[in-house]
PDB file of C-alpha atoms in Angstrom:
ATOM      1  CA  MET A   6     151.582 -54.348 -84.175  1.00 45.00           C
ATOM      2  CA  THR A   7     151.878 -57.024 -80.698  1.00 47.00           C
ATOM      3  CA  LYS A   8     152.959 -55.286 -77.531  1.00 54.00           C
ATOM      4  CA  SER A   9     155.825 -56.750 -76.617  1.00 65.00           C
ATOM      5  CA  LEU A  10     156.109 -59.236 -73.333  1.00 84.00           C
ATOM      6  CA  LYS A  11     157.279 -56.885 -70.641  1.00 92.00           C
ATOM      7  CA  ASN A  12     160.122 -58.099 -68.287  1.00 96.00           C
ATOM      8  CA  ARG A  13     160.767 -60.794 -71.145  1.00 96.00           C
ATOM      9  CA  PHE A  14     164.119 -61.178 -69.568  1.00 97.00           C
ATOM     10  CA  PHE A  15     162.640 -62.410 -66.663  1.00 98.00           C
ATOM     11  CA  TRP A  16     161.078 -65.062 -68.544  1.00 97.00           C
ATOM     12  CA  VAL A  17     162.737 -66.315 -71.237  1.00 98.00           C
ATOM     13  CA  THR A  18     165.986 -66.093 -67.801  1.00 98.00           C
ATOM     14  CA  ALA A  19     163.638 -68.479 -65.639  1.00 98.00           C
ATOM     15  CA  PHE A  20     161.916 -70.521 -68.372  1.00 98.00           C
ATOM     16  CA  ILE A  21     165.928 -71.440 -69.044  1.00 98.00           C
ATOM     17  CA  SER A  22     166.665 -71.091 -65.678  1.00 98.00           C
ATOM     18  CA  LEU A  23     164.024 -74.335 -65.266  1.00 98.00           C
ATOM     19  CA  ILE A  24     164.811 -76.821 -67.590  1.00 98.00           C
ATOM     20  CA  LEU A  25     169.291 -76.711 -67.118  1.00 98.00           C
ATOM     21  CA  ASP A  26     167.373 -77.730 -63.876  1.00 98.00           C
ATOM     22  CA  GLN A  27     165.065 -80.446 -64.514  1.00 98.00           C
ATOM     23  CA  LEU A  28     167.347 -81.911 -68.012  1.00 98.00           C
ATOM     24  CA  THR A  29     170.638 -82.126 -66.101  1.00 98.00           C
ATOM     25  CA  LYS A  30     168.191 -83.461 -62.411  1.00 98.00           C
ATOM     26  CA  TYR A  31     166.863 -85.859 -65.109  1.00 98.00           C
ATOM     27  CA  LEU A  32     170.357 -86.862 -66.849  1.00 98.00           C
ATOM     28  CA  VAL A  33     171.550 -88.129 -63.533  1.00 98.00           C
ATOM     29  CA  VAL A  34     169.141 -89.622 -62.164  1.00 97.00           C
ATOM     30  CA  GLN A  35     168.783 -92.336 -65.312  1.00 97.00           C
ATOM     31  CA  ASN A  36     172.541 -92.516 -64.959  1.00 98.00           C
ATOM     32  CA  LEU A  37     173.612 -93.042 -61.423  1.00 97.00           C
ATOM     33  CA  ASP A  38     172.644 -94.997 -58.819  1.00 97.00           C
ATOM     34  CA  LEU A  39     171.908 -93.088 -55.506  1.00 96.00           C
ATOM     35  CA  LYS A  40     174.808 -91.996 -54.005  1.00 96.00           C
ATOM     36  CA  GLU A  41     177.081 -92.568 -56.823  1.00 97.00           C
ATOM     37  CA  THR A  42     179.911 -90.371 -57.986  1.00 97.00           C
ATOM     38  CA  LEU A  43     181.287 -89.839 -60.743  1.00 96.00           C
ATOM     39  CA  ALA A  44     185.110 -88.615 -60.998  1.00 96.00           C
ATOM     40  CA  VAL A  45     185.087 -85.195 -63.614  1.00 95.00           C
ATOM     41  CA  TRP A  46     188.658 -83.883 -61.927  1.00 95.00           C
ATOM     42  CA  SER A  47     189.676 -86.717 -59.309  1.00 94.00           C
ATOM     43  CA  ASP A  48     189.204 -85.850 -56.185  1.00 91.00           C
ATOM     44  CA  VAL A  49     188.459 -81.414 -57.233  1.00 94.00           C
ATOM     45  CA  PHE A  50     184.935 -81.905 -58.886  1.00 95.00           C
ATOM     46  CA  HIS A  51     183.055 -84.881 -59.363  1.00 97.00           C
ATOM     47  CA  PHE A  52     178.902 -85.561 -60.057  1.00 97.00           C
ATOM     48  CA  THR A  53     177.648 -87.658 -56.990  1.00 97.00           C
ATOM     49  CA  TYR A  54     173.669 -88.378 -57.102  1.00 97.00           C
ATOM     50  CA  VAL A  55     172.610 -87.785 -53.453  1.00 95.00           C
ATOM     51  CA  LEU A  56     168.800 -86.919 -52.494  1.00 93.00           C
ATOM     52  CA  ASN A  57     168.618 -83.923 -50.107  1.00 91.00           C
ATOM     53  CA  PRO A  58     165.564 -83.865 -47.707  1.00 87.00           C
ATOM     54  CA  GLY A  59     166.101 -80.392 -46.086  1.00 74.00           C
ATOM     55  CA  ALA A  60     167.361 -76.547 -47.577  1.00 69.00           C
ATOM     56  CA  ALA A  61     170.931 -75.292 -48.379  1.00 63.00           C
ATOM     57  CA  PHE A  62     173.301 -77.579 -46.228  1.00 56.00           C
ATOM     58  CA  SER A  63     170.779 -79.792 -45.881  1.00 59.00           C
ATOM     59  CA  PHE A  64     168.791 -77.443 -43.635  1.00 62.00           C
ATOM     60  CA  PHE A  65     165.556 -77.910 -42.097  1.00 64.00           C
ATOM     61  CA  GLN A  66     165.404 -81.306 -42.535  1.00 65.00           C
ATOM     62  CA  GLY A  67     162.006 -83.219 -43.669  1.00 62.00           C
ATOM     63  CA  GLU A  68     159.858 -79.724 -43.190  1.00 68.00           C
ATOM     64  CA  ALA A  69     157.577 -80.137 -45.464  1.00 71.00           C
ATOM     65  CA  TRP A  70     157.130 -75.905 -45.326  1.00 72.00           C
ATOM     66  CA  LEU A  71     159.153 -75.946 -47.692  1.00 77.00           C
ATOM     67  CA  ARG A  72     157.237 -76.731 -50.348  1.00 79.00           C
ATOM     68  CA  TRP A  73     155.280 -74.209 -50.170  1.00 86.00           C
ATOM     69  CA  LEU A  74     157.858 -71.836 -49.298  1.00 86.00           C
ATOM     70  CA  SER A  75     158.992 -72.238 -53.167  1.00 87.00           C
ATOM     71  CA  LEU A  76     155.567 -72.126 -54.683  1.00 91.00           C
ATOM     72  CA  VAL A  77     154.920 -69.112 -52.627  1.00 94.00           C
ATOM     73  CA  VAL A  78     158.518 -67.549 -53.588  1.00 93.00           C
ATOM     74  CA  SER A  79     157.184 -69.020 -57.967  1.00 95.00           C
ATOM     75  CA  ILE A  80     153.553 -66.998 -57.257  1.00 96.00           C
ATOM     76  CA  GLY A  81     155.206 -63.574 -56.186  1.00 96.00           C
ATOM     77  CA  LEU A  82     158.091 -63.502 -58.989  1.00 96.00           C
ATOM     78  CA  ILE A  83     155.316 -64.555 -61.632  1.00 96.00           C
ATOM     79  CA  ALA A  84     153.261 -62.299 -60.380  1.00 96.00           C
ATOM     80  CA  LEU A  85     156.214 -59.638 -59.486  1.00 95.00           C
ATOM     81  CA  ALA A  86     157.246 -59.962 -63.721  1.00 96.00           C
ATOM     82  CA  TRP A  87     153.096 -59.705 -64.544  1.00 95.00           C
ATOM     83  CA  LEU A  88     151.686 -57.295 -62.660  1.00 95.00           C
ATOM     84  CA  GLY A  89     154.321 -54.226 -61.406  1.00 94.00           C
ATOM     85  CA  PRO A  90     156.799 -52.477 -63.088  1.00 95.00           C
ATOM     86  CA  ALA A  91     159.017 -53.045 -66.372  1.00 94.00           C
ATOM     87  CA  MET A  92     162.529 -53.764 -64.614  1.00 96.00           C
ATOM     88  CA  ASN A  93     166.135 -53.648 -65.682  1.00 95.00           C
ATOM     89  CA  THR A  94     168.657 -56.003 -66.995  1.00 96.00           C
ATOM     90  CA  LEU A  95     169.475 -56.841 -63.814  1.00 97.00           C
ATOM     91  CA  GLU A  96     167.119 -57.065 -61.812  1.00 97.00           C
ATOM     92  CA  GLN A  97     165.271 -59.506 -64.418  1.00 98.00           C
ATOM     93  CA  LEU A  98     168.243 -61.491 -64.698  1.00 98.00           C
ATOM     94  CA  GLY A  99     168.051 -61.330 -60.829  1.00 98.00           C
ATOM     95  CA  TYR A 100     164.218 -62.395 -60.178  1.00 98.00           C
ATOM     96  CA  GLY A 101     164.091 -65.089 -63.158  1.00 98.00           C
ATOM     97  CA  PHE A 102     167.394 -66.579 -62.172  1.00 98.00           C
ATOM     98  CA  ILE A 103     165.296 -67.531 -58.397  1.00 97.00           C
ATOM     99  CA  LEU A 104     162.203 -68.165 -60.194  1.00 97.00           C
ATOM    100  CA  GLY A 105     164.315 -70.782 -62.147  1.00 98.00           C
ATOM    101  CA  GLY A 106     166.054 -72.393 -59.380  1.00 97.00           C
ATOM    102  CA  ALA A 107     162.815 -71.867 -56.847  1.00 95.00           C
ATOM    103  CA  LEU A 108     160.098 -74.281 -59.160  1.00 97.00           C
ATOM    104  CA  GLY A 109     162.912 -76.991 -59.518  1.00 97.00           C
ATOM    105  CA  ASN A 110     163.681 -77.523 -55.609  1.00 94.00           C
ATOM    106  CA  GLY A 111     160.537 -76.939 -55.987  1.00 93.00           C
ATOM    107  CA  ILE A 112     159.294 -79.932 -58.395  1.00 95.00           C
ATOM    108  CA  ASP A 113     161.858 -81.776 -56.414  1.00 94.00           C
ATOM    109  CA  ARG A 114     159.900 -81.076 -53.283  1.00 91.00           C
ATOM    110  CA  PHE A 115     156.440 -81.960 -55.087  1.00 91.00           C
ATOM    111  CA  PHE A 116     157.414 -85.378 -55.999  1.00 92.00           C
ATOM    112  CA  ASN A 117     160.194 -86.913 -55.125  1.00 89.00           C
ATOM    113  CA  SER A 118     160.739 -88.884 -51.650  1.00 86.00           C
ATOM    114  CA  CYS A 119     163.158 -90.816 -49.854  1.00 86.00           C
ATOM    115  CA  VAL A 120     163.311 -91.875 -46.744  1.00 85.00           C
ATOM    116  CA  VAL A 121     165.700 -90.706 -43.319  1.00 80.00           C
ATOM    117  CA  ASP A 122     165.543 -92.542 -40.263  1.00 82.00           C
ATOM    118  CA  GLY A 123     162.337 -94.388 -41.183  1.00 87.00           C
ATOM    119  CA  LYS A 124     159.911 -91.282 -42.219  1.00 86.00           C
ATOM    120  CA  LEU A 125     159.618 -90.400 -44.895  1.00 86.00           C
ATOM    121  CA  LEU A 126     160.130 -87.235 -46.712  1.00 85.00           C
ATOM    122  CA  THR A 127     159.550 -85.261 -50.492  1.00 87.00           C
ATOM    123  CA  CYS A 128     164.023 -84.247 -51.026  1.00 92.00           C
ATOM    124  CA  VAL A 129     165.781 -82.794 -53.813  1.00 94.00           C
ATOM    125  CA  VAL A 130     168.249 -84.076 -55.969  1.00 96.00           C
ATOM    126  CA  ASP A 131     171.740 -83.244 -55.597  1.00 96.00           C
ATOM    127  CA  PHE A 132     174.866 -83.583 -57.667  1.00 97.00           C
ATOM    128  CA  LEU A 133     177.157 -80.811 -57.993  1.00 97.00           C
ATOM    129  CA  ASP A 134     180.376 -82.417 -55.893  1.00 97.00           C
ATOM    130  CA  PHE A 135     182.923 -80.090 -55.001  1.00 94.00           C
ATOM    131  CA  ARG A 136     185.484 -81.713 -52.829  1.00 93.00           C
ATOM    132  CA  LEU A 137     189.021 -79.364 -52.880  1.00 88.00           C
ATOM    133  CA  ILE A 138     186.933 -77.962 -50.783  1.00 88.00           C
ATOM    134  CA  HIS A 139     185.218 -80.076 -49.552  1.00 84.00           C
ATOM    135  CA  PHE A 140     181.544 -78.475 -49.507  1.00 87.00           C
ATOM    136  CA  ALA A 141     178.260 -79.980 -49.534  1.00 90.00           C
ATOM    137  CA  VAL A 142     176.339 -81.129 -52.714  1.00 94.00           C
ATOM    138  CA  PHE A 143     174.237 -78.909 -55.007  1.00 95.00           C
ATOM    139  CA  ASN A 144     172.050 -78.857 -57.737  1.00 97.00           C
ATOM    140  CA  LEU A 145     171.961 -76.381 -60.712  1.00 98.00           C
ATOM    141  CA  ALA A 146     168.902 -74.689 -58.688  1.00 97.00           C
ATOM    142  CA  ASP A 147     170.925 -73.758 -56.185  1.00 95.00           C
ATOM    143  CA  VAL A 148     173.628 -72.214 -58.567  1.00 97.00           C
ATOM    144  CA  PHE A 149     170.506 -69.881 -60.515  1.00 98.00           C
ATOM    145  CA  ILE A 150     169.386 -69.298 -57.246  1.00 96.00           C
ATOM    146  CA  ASN A 151     172.621 -67.894 -55.778  1.00 96.00           C
ATOM    147  CA  ALA A 152     172.953 -66.105 -58.687  1.00 98.00           C
ATOM    148  CA  GLY A 153     169.982 -63.902 -59.053  1.00 98.00           C
ATOM    149  CA  ILE A 154     170.846 -63.160 -55.672  1.00 97.00           C
ATOM    150  CA  ILE A 155     173.925 -61.891 -57.051  1.00 98.00           C
ATOM    151  CA  CYS A 156     172.318 -60.282 -59.788  1.00 98.00           C
ATOM    152  CA  LEU A 157     170.142 -57.991 -57.270  1.00 97.00           C
ATOM    153  CA  LEU A 158     173.143 -57.048 -54.519  1.00 97.00           C
ATOM    154  CA  ILE A 159     174.604 -55.982 -58.236  1.00 96.00           C
ATOM    155  CA  ALA A 160     171.811 -54.420 -59.424  1.00 95.00           C
ATOM    156  CA  SER A 161     170.920 -52.600 -56.194  1.00 93.00           C
ATOM    157  CA  LEU A 162     173.934 -51.631 -55.802  1.00 92.00           C
ATOM    158  CA  ARG A 163     174.150 -49.742 -59.474  1.00 85.00           C
ATOM    159  CA  HIS A 164     170.738 -47.671 -57.987  1.00 69.00           C
ATOM    160  CA  GLN A 165     171.770 -46.699 -55.338  1.00 64.00           C
ATOM    161  CA  PRO A 166     171.052 -42.066 -54.138  1.00 64.00           C
ATOM    162  CA  PRO A 167     173.686 -40.921 -52.993  1.00 59.00           C
ATOM    163  CA  THR A 168     173.542 -40.339 -49.283  1.00 62.00           C
ATOM    164  CA  PRO A 169     173.373 -36.518 -48.178  1.00 64.00           C
ATOM    165  CA  ASN A 170     177.293 -36.334 -46.882  1.00 63.00           C
ATOM    166  CA  SER A 171     178.402 -38.154 -50.043  1.00 53.00           C
ATOM    167  CA  ARG A 172     180.259 -35.484 -51.983  1.00 54.00           C
ATOM    168  CA  ARG A 173     180.713 -35.820 -56.126  1.00 51.00           C
ATOM    169  CA  LEU A 174     183.203 -36.401 -57.956  1.00 48.00           C
TER     170      LEU A 174
END
């Protein structure tokens, strides 16, 4: 009899997140020209192909350490799932989503480049463009990282020990 894989939801979530992120980026790069936009719902939601040399909202533009941060976070999460304790389902989903997103954007940072102000920089492919709220263009890796954070926040709230001054209902 084989032993079941510890934290299997973590591994499945990370794998599916990474595949979806990379597949959607591939489809955008193959089907749109840089800065081209495709209206899904005019003036509300578009696919717009842009390259982002920074992190969220283009912060830290051109910083070489962003690629290494993605790698370190990914290795840390893999070590946590492999060597750490069995996690509950929400924790597995949360860390799995974050790993999938970190790997997806990390792959971009290692293999995609763009020129900004005459400098060759590493870039992430972004394409989700919510125009109704004038939000930054982003990608599925960003969505997965945020979904992972939400899962971890919910998991942490569920496991809050009662404070000494709290009353039992």
